[in-house]
Amino acid sequence: MEGTTKTPLEEFIDLYAQIKDKFAELPDVLTKLSNYSDDIVKANNDLKSENDDLKSKLKEIEDKFTKLKTEYETKDQSIEEALKDANKYKIQLESVEEQMKGLREMYEEMAQERAEEIDIQDLLAIYTALFEKVFAGNPHTKILLLFQGVDKEEWTRDEIVKTTGFSPAAIIRALHDLRNSELVETDDSATKAKLIKKLG
């Protein structure tokens, strides 16, 4: 006897009877799948946010590096110029000192040979000419004379520039030289200066 053919409804009922226990687990599986998907999206967003932060910090560091590099190059150039000027003034000063040494030696020789014929006024006239023509024309001397001659303890750089007539760059270099020679005290940026002590 041939088996009877099942209707579609009967086939569905048989199939449902086999898998109905699995349907009860489906909501939990779907919930877990949804949570897993949310976690993946959140992790992706966190990574994107962290990546954006890193890019922003990298840009800040690059900008700071560029700024520091520019400042270093500018200061390095200023230091080189100041050293060149200081060397030039040093050579000039050595030359003048050599000339004055020669004058002193000449005077001593003349004083030994003809002391009665030497007038001290003549020697003073020579020193005066040297001071007026050589020393008085440089900013170092003008600054020292200004600080020494005026009853004012501290001067700003702008006041010195206006009073002496020299350029700000020349005044800055002169103040650094005088500070290195321990004649003048300045702040780090040489915006203020004063005599360490009165001369003479």
Short mmCIF file of C-alpha atoms in Angstrom, two decimals:
data_model
loop_
_atom_site.label_atom_id
_atom_site.label_comp_id
_atom_site.label_asym_id
_atom_site.label_seq_id
_atom_site.Cartn_x
_atom_site.Cartn_y
_atom_site.Cartn_z
CA MET A 1 0.00 0.00 0.00
CA GLU A 2 1.36 3.28 -1.02
CA GLY A 3 2.00 5.98 1.60
CA THR A 4 -0.45 8.76 1.64
CA THR A 5 0.75 12.14 0.38
CA LYS A 6 0.80 14.87 3.05
CA THR A 7 -0.79 18.17 2.42
CA PRO A 8 1.32 21.34 2.69
CA LEU A 9 -0.35 22.17 6.00
CA GLU A 10 0.55 18.77 7.38
CA GLU A 11 4.17 19.22 6.22
CA PHE A 12 4.32 22.63 7.97
CA ILE A 13 2.89 21.16 11.19
CA ASP A 14 5.46 18.35 11.12
CA LEU A 15 8.33 20.79 10.45
CA TYR A 16 7.13 23.22 13.13
CA ALA A 17 6.97 20.37 15.64
CA GLN A 18 10.64 19.68 14.94
CA ILE A 19 11.92 23.28 15.34
CA LYS A 20 9.41 24.90 17.73
CA ASP A 21 11.86 24.50 20.64
CA LYS A 22 14.50 26.49 18.66
CA PHE A 23 12.08 29.41 18.09
CA ALA A 24 12.06 30.10 21.83
CA GLU A 25 15.84 30.86 21.62
CA LEU A 26 15.47 33.21 18.65
CA PRO A 27 14.72 36.46 20.62
CA ASP A 28 17.85 35.96 22.76
CA VAL A 29 19.95 35.30 19.67
CA LEU A 30 18.56 38.41 17.97
CA THR A 31 19.21 40.52 21.09
CA LYS A 32 22.80 39.28 21.28
CA LEU A 33 23.26 40.01 17.58
CA SER A 34 21.91 43.54 18.02
CA ASN A 35 24.20 44.19 21.02
CA TYR A 36 27.18 42.82 19.14
CA SER A 37 26.43 45.11 16.21
CA ASP A 38 26.12 48.12 18.58
CA ASP A 39 29.47 47.25 20.16
CA ILE A 40 31.12 47.12 16.75
CA VAL A 41 29.68 50.53 15.80
CA LYS A 42 30.73 52.05 19.17
CA ALA A 43 34.24 50.64 18.90
CA ASN A 44 34.52 52.04 15.38
CA ASN A 45 33.34 55.48 16.58
CA ASP A 46 35.81 55.39 19.49
CA LEU A 47 38.65 54.54 17.13
CA LYS A 48 37.63 57.36 14.79
CA SER A 49 37.47 59.84 17.68
CA GLU A 50 40.88 58.69 18.97
CA ASN A 51 42.30 58.97 15.47
CA ASP A 52 40.95 62.54 15.14
CA ASP A 53 42.47 63.45 18.54
CA LEU A 54 45.84 62.04 17.49
CA LYS A 55 45.71 63.99 14.23
CA SER A 56 44.88 67.20 16.13
CA LYS A 57 47.71 66.65 18.64
CA LEU A 58 50.14 65.87 15.83
CA LYS A 59 49.16 69.12 14.09
CA GLU A 60 49.71 71.06 17.34
CA ILE A 61 53.15 69.50 17.79
CA GLU A 62 54.11 70.26 14.18
CA ASP A 63 52.99 73.89 14.61
CA LYS A 64 54.97 74.23 17.85
CA PHE A 65 58.03 72.70 16.23
CA THR A 66 57.79 75.09 13.28
CA LYS A 67 57.42 78.06 15.65
CA LEU A 68 60.36 76.95 17.82
CA LYS A 69 62.50 76.36 14.74
CA THR A 70 61.72 79.86 13.43
CA GLU A 71 62.45 81.44 16.83
CA TYR A 72 65.73 79.50 17.10
CA GLU A 73 66.86 80.56 13.63
CA THR A 74 65.99 84.21 14.37
CA LYS A 75 67.80 84.19 17.72
CA ASP A 76 70.76 82.33 16.24
CA GLN A 77 71.04 84.98 13.52
CA SER A 78 70.78 87.80 16.11
CA ILE A 79 73.48 86.16 18.23
CA GLU A 80 75.77 85.85 15.21
CA GLU A 81 75.25 89.53 14.35
CA ALA A 82 75.86 90.55 17.97
CA LEU A 83 79.06 88.47 18.07
CA LYS A 84 80.26 90.09 14.84
CA ASP A 85 79.57 93.57 16.23
CA ALA A 86 81.18 92.68 19.55
CA ASN A 87 84.25 91.41 17.73
CA LYS A 88 84.37 94.59 15.65
CA TYR A 89 84.16 96.77 18.78
CA LYS A 90 86.78 94.60 20.47
CA ILE A 91 89.16 95.11 17.54
CA GLN A 92 88.51 98.87 17.62
CA LEU A 93 89.05 98.98 21.37
CA GLU A 94 92.29 97.00 21.11
CA SER A 95 93.48 99.40 18.41
CA VAL A 96 92.70 102.43 20.57
CA GLU A 97 94.32 100.82 23.61
CA GLU A 98 97.40 100.12 21.52
CA GLN A 99 97.50 103.76 20.39
CA MET A 100 97.08 104.99 23.97
CA LYS A 101 99.79 102.62 25.12
CA GLY A 102 102.07 104.12 22.49
CA LEU A 103 101.19 107.63 23.67
CA ARG A 104 101.92 106.72 27.27
CA GLU A 105 105.27 105.22 26.34
CA MET A 106 106.09 108.27 24.22
CA TYR A 107 105.13 110.56 27.05
CA GLU A 108 107.24 108.62 29.54
CA GLU A 109 110.25 108.82 27.22
CA MET A 110 109.73 112.51 26.63
CA ALA A 111 109.17 113.10 30.33
CA GLN A 112 112.49 111.47 31.15
CA GLU A 113 114.39 113.43 28.52
CA ARG A 114 112.71 116.81 28.72
CA ALA A 115 110.43 116.85 31.74
CA GLU A 116 110.67 120.61 32.03
CA GLU A 117 109.49 121.13 28.43
CA ILE A 118 106.38 118.91 28.65
CA ASP A 119 103.12 120.65 29.41
CA ILE A 120 100.56 118.40 31.07
CA GLN A 121 97.86 120.37 29.24
CA ASP A 122 99.17 119.03 25.93
CA LEU A 123 98.76 115.46 27.10
CA LEU A 124 95.29 116.17 28.39
CA ALA A 125 94.40 117.70 25.03
CA ILE A 126 95.48 114.46 23.31
CA TYR A 127 93.37 112.33 25.67
CA THR A 128 90.43 114.68 25.22
CA ALA A 129 90.69 114.44 21.43
CA LEU A 130 90.84 110.66 21.61
CA PHE A 131 87.80 110.53 23.85
CA GLU A 132 85.74 112.93 21.73
CA LYS A 133 86.67 111.44 18.36
CA VAL A 134 86.91 107.73 19.20
CA PHE A 135 85.13 106.75 22.41
CA ALA A 136 82.28 109.27 22.60
CA GLY A 137 81.01 108.14 19.21
CA ASN A 138 80.11 104.61 20.26
CA PRO A 139 76.98 103.55 22.16
CA HIS A 140 78.92 101.92 25.00
CA THR A 141 80.45 105.25 26.05
CA LYS A 142 77.19 107.17 25.60
CA ILE A 143 75.35 104.68 27.83
CA LEU A 144 77.99 104.79 30.58
CA LEU A 145 78.11 108.60 30.50
CA LEU A 146 74.32 108.74 30.66
CA PHE A 147 74.09 106.34 33.61
CA GLN A 148 77.01 107.98 35.41
CA GLY A 149 75.96 111.58 34.89
CA VAL A 150 72.23 111.45 35.60
CA ASP A 151 70.77 110.75 39.02
CA LYS A 152 68.45 107.99 37.82
CA GLU A 153 68.91 104.43 39.02
CA GLU A 154 67.18 102.46 36.24
CA TRP A 155 66.64 103.20 32.55
CA THR A 156 64.38 101.53 30.01
CA ARG A 157 65.78 100.59 26.63
CA ASP A 158 63.42 103.05 24.90
CA GLU A 159 64.68 105.88 27.13
CA ILE A 160 68.28 105.03 26.27
CA VAL A 161 67.50 104.91 22.53
CA LYS A 162 65.74 108.31 22.64
CA THR A 163 68.45 109.94 24.76
CA THR A 164 71.53 108.64 22.91
CA GLY A 165 70.14 108.70 19.36
CA PHE A 166 71.43 105.21 18.54
CA SER A 167 69.29 102.49 16.94
CA PRO A 168 67.57 99.92 19.21
CA ALA A 169 69.76 97.14 17.77
CA ALA A 170 72.98 99.06 18.59
CA ILE A 171 71.75 99.77 22.12
CA ILE A 172 70.84 96.10 22.71
CA ARG A 173 74.30 94.96 21.58
CA ALA A 174 76.02 97.62 23.70
CA LEU A 175 73.97 96.66 26.79
CA HIS A 176 74.90 92.99 26.34
CA ASP A 177 78.61 93.95 26.02
CA LEU A 178 78.45 96.16 29.13
CA ARG A 179 76.59 93.43 31.03
CA ASN A 180 79.23 90.85 30.03
CA SER A 181 81.91 93.30 31.24
CA GLU A 182 80.06 93.52 34.60
CA LEU A 183 79.55 97.28 34.29
CA VAL A 184 75.79 97.24 33.75
CA GLU A 185 72.98 95.06 35.07
CA THR A 186 70.05 94.21 32.75
CA ASP A 187 67.05 91.91 32.71
CA ASP A 188 67.04 88.87 30.39
CA SER A 189 65.58 90.75 27.42
CA ALA A 190 67.64 93.92 28.06
CA THR A 191 64.51 96.09 28.32
CA LYS A 192 65.78 97.68 31.56
CA ALA A 193 69.32 98.50 32.66
CA LYS A 194 71.28 100.22 35.42
CA LEU A 195 74.88 100.70 36.57
CA ILE A 196 76.12 97.99 38.89
CA LYS A 197 77.95 100.76 40.75
CA LYS A 198 78.96 104.34 40.08
CA LEU A 199 82.35 104.68 38.45
CA GLY A 200 85.16 106.64 40.04
#
